[in-house]
Each structure stands twice: as C-alpha cells, then as structure tokens.
Tab-separated table of C-alpha atoms in Angstrom:
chain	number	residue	atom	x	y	z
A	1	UNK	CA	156.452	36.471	141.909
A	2	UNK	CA	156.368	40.027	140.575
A	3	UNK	CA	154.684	40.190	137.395
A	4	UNK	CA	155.775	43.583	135.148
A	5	UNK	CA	152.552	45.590	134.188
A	6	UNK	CA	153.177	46.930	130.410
A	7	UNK	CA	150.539	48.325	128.101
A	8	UNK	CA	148.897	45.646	127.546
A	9	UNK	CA	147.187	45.785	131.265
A	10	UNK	CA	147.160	49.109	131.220
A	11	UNK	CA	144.998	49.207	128.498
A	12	UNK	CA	142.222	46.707	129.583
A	13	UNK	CA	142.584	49.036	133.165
A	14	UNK	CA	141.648	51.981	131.756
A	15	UNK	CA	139.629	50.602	129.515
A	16	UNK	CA	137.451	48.234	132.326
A	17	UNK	CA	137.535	50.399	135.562
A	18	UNK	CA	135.018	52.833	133.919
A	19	UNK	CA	131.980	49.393	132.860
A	20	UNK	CA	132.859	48.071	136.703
A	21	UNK	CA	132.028	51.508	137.897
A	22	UNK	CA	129.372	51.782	136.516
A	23	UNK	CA	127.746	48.776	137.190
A	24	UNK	CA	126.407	49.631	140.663
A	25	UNK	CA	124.603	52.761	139.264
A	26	UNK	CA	122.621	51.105	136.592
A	27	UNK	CA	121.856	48.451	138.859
A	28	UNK	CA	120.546	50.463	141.190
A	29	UNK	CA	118.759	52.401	138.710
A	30	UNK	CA	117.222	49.569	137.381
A	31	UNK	CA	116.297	48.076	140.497
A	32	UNK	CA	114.229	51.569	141.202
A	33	UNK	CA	112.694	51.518	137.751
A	34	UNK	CA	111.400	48.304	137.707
A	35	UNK	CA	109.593	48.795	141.221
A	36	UNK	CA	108.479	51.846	139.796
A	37	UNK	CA	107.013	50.222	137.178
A	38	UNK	CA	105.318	47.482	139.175
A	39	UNK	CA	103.846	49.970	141.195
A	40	UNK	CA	102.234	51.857	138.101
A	41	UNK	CA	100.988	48.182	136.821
A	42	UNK	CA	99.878	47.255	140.278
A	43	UNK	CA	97.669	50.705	140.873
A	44	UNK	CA	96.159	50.219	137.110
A	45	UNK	CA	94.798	46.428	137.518
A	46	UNK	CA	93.903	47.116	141.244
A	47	UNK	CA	91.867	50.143	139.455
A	48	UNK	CA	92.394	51.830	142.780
A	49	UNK	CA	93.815	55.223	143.771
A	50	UNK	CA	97.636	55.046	144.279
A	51	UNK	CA	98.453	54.523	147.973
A	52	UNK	CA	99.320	57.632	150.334
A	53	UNK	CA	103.111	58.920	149.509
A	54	UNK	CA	103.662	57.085	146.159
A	55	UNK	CA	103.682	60.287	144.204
A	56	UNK	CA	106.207	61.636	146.359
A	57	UNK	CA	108.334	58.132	146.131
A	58	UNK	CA	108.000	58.654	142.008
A	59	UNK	CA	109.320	61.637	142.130
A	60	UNK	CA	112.214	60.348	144.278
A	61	UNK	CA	112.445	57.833	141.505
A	62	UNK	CA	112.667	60.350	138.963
A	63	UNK	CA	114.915	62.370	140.791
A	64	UNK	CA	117.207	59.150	141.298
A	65	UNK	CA	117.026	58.358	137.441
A	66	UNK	CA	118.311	61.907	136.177
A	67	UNK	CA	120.866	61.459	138.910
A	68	UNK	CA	122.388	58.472	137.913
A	69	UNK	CA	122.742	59.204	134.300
A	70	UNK	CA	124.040	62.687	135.407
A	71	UNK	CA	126.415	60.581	137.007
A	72	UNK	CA	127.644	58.219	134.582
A	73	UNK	CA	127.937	60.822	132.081
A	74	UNK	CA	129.980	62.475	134.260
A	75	UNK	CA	132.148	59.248	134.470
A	76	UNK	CA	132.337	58.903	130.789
A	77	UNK	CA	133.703	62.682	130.850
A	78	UNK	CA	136.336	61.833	133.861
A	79	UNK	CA	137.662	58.422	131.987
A	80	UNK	CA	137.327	59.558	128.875
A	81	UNK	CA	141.433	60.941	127.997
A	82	UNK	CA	143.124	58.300	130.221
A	83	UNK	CA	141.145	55.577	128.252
A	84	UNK	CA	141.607	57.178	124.977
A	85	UNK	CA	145.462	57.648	125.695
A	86	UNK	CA	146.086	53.864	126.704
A	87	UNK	CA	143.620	53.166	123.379
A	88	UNK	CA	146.071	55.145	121.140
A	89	UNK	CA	148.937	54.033	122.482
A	90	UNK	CA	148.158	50.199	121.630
A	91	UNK	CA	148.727	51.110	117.789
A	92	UNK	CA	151.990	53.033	116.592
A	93	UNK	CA	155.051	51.283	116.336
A	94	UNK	CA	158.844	51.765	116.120
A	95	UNK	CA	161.049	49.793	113.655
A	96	UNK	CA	164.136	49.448	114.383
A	97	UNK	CA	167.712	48.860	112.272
A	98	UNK	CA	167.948	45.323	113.012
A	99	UNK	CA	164.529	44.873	111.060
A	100	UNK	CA	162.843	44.786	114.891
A	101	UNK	CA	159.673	45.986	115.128
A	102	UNK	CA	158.559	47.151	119.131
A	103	UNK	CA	155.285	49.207	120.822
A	104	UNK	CA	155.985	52.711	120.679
A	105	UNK	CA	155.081	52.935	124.161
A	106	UNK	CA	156.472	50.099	125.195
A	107	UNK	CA	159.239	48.427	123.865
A	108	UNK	CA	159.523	45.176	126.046
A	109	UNK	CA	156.126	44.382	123.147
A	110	UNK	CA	156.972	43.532	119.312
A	111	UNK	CA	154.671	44.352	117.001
A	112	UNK	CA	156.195	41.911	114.401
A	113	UNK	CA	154.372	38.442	114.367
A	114	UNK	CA	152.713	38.647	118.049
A	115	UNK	CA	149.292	37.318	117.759
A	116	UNK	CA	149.136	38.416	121.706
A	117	UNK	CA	149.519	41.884	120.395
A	118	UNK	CA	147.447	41.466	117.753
A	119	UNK	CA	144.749	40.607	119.810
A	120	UNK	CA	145.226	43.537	121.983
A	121	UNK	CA	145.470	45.881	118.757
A	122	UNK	CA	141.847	44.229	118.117
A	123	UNK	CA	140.631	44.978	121.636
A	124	UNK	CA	141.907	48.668	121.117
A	125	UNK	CA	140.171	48.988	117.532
A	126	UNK	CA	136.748	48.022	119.457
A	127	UNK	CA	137.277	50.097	122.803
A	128	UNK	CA	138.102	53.022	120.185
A	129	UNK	CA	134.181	52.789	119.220
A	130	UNK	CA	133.272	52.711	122.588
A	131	UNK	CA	135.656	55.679	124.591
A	132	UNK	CA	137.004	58.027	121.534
A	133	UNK	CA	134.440	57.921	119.493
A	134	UNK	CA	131.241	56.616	121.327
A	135	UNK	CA	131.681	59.598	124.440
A	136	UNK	CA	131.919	62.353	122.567
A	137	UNK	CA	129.228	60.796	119.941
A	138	UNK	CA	126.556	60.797	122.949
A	139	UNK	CA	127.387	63.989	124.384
A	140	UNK	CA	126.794	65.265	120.434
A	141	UNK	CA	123.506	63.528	120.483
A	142	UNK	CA	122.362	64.659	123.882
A	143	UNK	CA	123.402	68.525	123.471
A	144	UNK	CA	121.581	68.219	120.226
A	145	UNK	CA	118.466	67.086	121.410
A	146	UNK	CA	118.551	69.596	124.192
A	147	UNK	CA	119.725	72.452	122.104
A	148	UNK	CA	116.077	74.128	121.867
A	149	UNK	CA	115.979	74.917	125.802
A	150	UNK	CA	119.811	75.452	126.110
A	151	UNK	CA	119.559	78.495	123.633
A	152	UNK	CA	115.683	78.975	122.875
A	153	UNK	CA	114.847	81.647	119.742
A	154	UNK	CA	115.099	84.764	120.657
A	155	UNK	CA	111.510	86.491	120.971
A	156	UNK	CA	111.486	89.990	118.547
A	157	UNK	CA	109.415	93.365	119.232
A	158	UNK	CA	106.962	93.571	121.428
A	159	UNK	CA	107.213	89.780	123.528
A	160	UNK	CA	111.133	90.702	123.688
A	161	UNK	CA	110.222	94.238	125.956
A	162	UNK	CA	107.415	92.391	127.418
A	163	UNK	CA	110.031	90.018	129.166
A	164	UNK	CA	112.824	92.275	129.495
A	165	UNK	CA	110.176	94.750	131.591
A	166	UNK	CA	108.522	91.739	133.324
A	167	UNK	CA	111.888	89.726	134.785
A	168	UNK	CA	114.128	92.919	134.698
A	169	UNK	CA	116.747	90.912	132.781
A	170	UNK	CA	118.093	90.492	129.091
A	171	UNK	CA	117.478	87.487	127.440
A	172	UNK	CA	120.194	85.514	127.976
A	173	UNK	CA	120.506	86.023	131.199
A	174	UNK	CA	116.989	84.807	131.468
A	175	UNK	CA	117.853	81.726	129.189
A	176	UNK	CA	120.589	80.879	131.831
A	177	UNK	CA	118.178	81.445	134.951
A	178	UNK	CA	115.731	79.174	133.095
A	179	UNK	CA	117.766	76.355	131.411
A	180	UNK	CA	119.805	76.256	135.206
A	181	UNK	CA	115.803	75.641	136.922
A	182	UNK	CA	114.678	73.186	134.423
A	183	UNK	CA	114.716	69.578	135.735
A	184	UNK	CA	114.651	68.126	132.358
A	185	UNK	CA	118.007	69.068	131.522
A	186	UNK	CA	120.104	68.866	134.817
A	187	UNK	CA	121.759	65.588	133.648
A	188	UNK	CA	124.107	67.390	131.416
A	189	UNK	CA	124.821	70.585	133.353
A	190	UNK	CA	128.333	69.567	133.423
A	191	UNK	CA	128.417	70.155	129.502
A	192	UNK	CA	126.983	73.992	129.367
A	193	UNK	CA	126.945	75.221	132.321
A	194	UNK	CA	130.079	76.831	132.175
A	195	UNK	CA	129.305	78.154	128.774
A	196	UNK	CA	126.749	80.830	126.994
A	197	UNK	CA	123.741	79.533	125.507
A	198	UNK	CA	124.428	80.471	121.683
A	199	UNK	CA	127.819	77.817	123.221
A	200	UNK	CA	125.878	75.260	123.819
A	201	UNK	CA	128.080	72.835	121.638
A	202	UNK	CA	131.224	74.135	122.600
A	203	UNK	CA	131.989	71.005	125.135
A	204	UNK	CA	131.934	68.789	122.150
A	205	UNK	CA	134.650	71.393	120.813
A	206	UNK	CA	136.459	70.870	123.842
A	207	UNK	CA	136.132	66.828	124.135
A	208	UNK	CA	137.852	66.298	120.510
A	209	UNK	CA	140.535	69.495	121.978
A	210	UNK	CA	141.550	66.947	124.618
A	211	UNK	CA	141.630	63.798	123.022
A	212	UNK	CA	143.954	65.608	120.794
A	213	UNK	CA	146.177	66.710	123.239
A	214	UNK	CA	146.183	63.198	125.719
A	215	UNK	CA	145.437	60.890	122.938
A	216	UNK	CA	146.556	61.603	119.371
A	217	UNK	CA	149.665	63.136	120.365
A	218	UNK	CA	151.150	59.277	121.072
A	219	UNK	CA	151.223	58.909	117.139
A	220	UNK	CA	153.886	61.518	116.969
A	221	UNK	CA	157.589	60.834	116.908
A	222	UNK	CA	159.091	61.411	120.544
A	223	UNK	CA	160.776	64.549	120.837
A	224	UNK	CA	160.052	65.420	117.154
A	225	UNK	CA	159.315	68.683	116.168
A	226	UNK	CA	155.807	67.937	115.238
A	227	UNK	CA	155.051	66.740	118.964
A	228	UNK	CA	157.293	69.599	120.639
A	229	UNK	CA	155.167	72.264	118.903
C-alpha cells in the first residue's frame, strides 16, 4: 500500500532530519568531554603530574569540540530555508466559493475543523521558535560576542604606523590575517569569512534575506503580483 506524502510529512522531515543529524555529533562530543573531564579530576585527586601525551590528547579534545559545533552550525545554516519553507507553508490557507477552506500548499488538507491540522499548525508554531527564529537568533548572539576580534578598534597615530611599518600591511588586511589564525573563532568562519570586518553582521543580513525569499514568500497569493515582483 502506497501511502501519499503531503505537507504534513514533509514538514516533520524537514523539520526532524536536522535533531537526527545531529545527534551523532553531540554524542560524540560529549563522550570526549566527559573523558576529558575525568582525566582533569583524575590528575587533581591523584595530585600527580598528568601522564605523558595527555596535553597533546586535550588539545585534540579541544580541537574536536570547536569542530563539532563548527559543524552543527554549519547544519543549522544548510537546513535552515528548507525547514523554514515547509514551517511557513503549514499556515496560509485558501477559501474557496463553496465555503471550503484547504492548505495553500496542499489542497488534499482542510483547514476548516481538522484537529489533525490543527495539531500540525501547533507543531509548526513551535518548530518556528526553533528553525526561523532560533538559527538566525544564535548566529546574532555568537557574531555578537565575537564582534571585538572580528573587527578590533582601529589603533590611531603612532601604534597605527608602528603596525603598518612592522607587518607591511593596512589594518584590515591585518584584522583578516589575524581573525583567519585565531583558534577561538574558527567555529563560525562560515559566517564572516567571506565578508570585511566592519561586515561582520552582514550574514545575519543575509539569513533573514533568505528566509524571505524561500520562506515568507508562501504567504503570498500564487501568481499574484505581489509574489511575481
């Protein structure tokens, strides 16, 4: 038996690929974590040095950790307009002039006295906190909190020709050679590297741009001339 998929599974698809992705990077980054934090407790109550090579496996550690929130970020980012289009699409509705009332997007769902698609209408009102809202609310928070070493203050007189003299490059290009070395920030590279440092922010810019274009749009009329220009 061949069951028809409408939006209704498309929407807890798009919306529950991303969490069972993710799960195997947080558990492995958990999993290194923890043993990295046994070994600190371990070396403290033994009050003895730490064994041969577990600097080096710390900073393995460390290197995993930035590595796997680099890459669920960069999940987040991939996900984030498919999810937010099947999210949208769960809400407008067409009524029709027998006093039918269907899914916009699909019209084998009524919106008119479905509690099954008032459920899903629930489920989309919650996944909208998490995926349209949530994303670009963390990438906000995390470009914020790195702004000071994405686009430093400017040095004035005498420190400014001091490093122009001593690196042979202006400042921003320095600011890029430096923010590009610096461990600290590597996680989000995908959100300024493409951009200037005084555009540190832009991404965020970008991130509503396309969940305007994949997701909003779905609340316009088809073929209207709102949605055509």
């Amino acid at each position: 038996c061949i069951r028809r998929v409408n939006l209704h599974d498309l929407l807890v698809s798009a919306t529950i690929v991303p969490f069972v992705l993710v799960i195997p990077i947080l558990v492995i980054w958990i999993t290194n974590f923890l043993r990295d934090q046994w070994d600190k407790n371990k070396s403290r109550l033994s009050q003895q040095l730490p064994r041969p090579g577990v600097q080096n496996e710390r900073v393995a550690a460390r290197t995993l950790s930035m590595n796997s929130i680099s890459l669920i970020l960069s999940l987040m980012y991939v996900c984030l307009p498919g999810a937010s289009a099947a999210i949208f699409a769960a809400f407008p509705c067409d009524s029709l002039d027998d006093g039918s009332v269907w899914l916009k997007a699909d019209y084998s769902i009524s919106c008119l006295n479905n509690p099954r698609h008032e459920t899903y209408v629930r489920y989309a009102i919650v996944m909208c906190l998490i995926y349209p809202i949530g994303i670009p609310l963390v990438y906000t928070l995390l470009l914020f909190s790195q702004r000071k070493k994405l686009n430093p203050s400017k040095p004035t007189g005498n420190l400014a020709r001091l490093a122009a003299n001593r690196t042979g490059m202006n400042w921003e290009e320095q600011v890029i050679v430096n923010r590009e070395d610096d461990p600290t920030i590597q996680n989000t590279i995908f959100l300024w590297g493409s951009y200037r440092p005084k555009a540190w922010w832009y991404e965020i810019f970008e991130c509503v741009r396309r969940l305007a274009l994949t997701g909003a749009l779905v609340f316009v009329r088809q073929g209207s001339q709102t949605q055509i220009a």
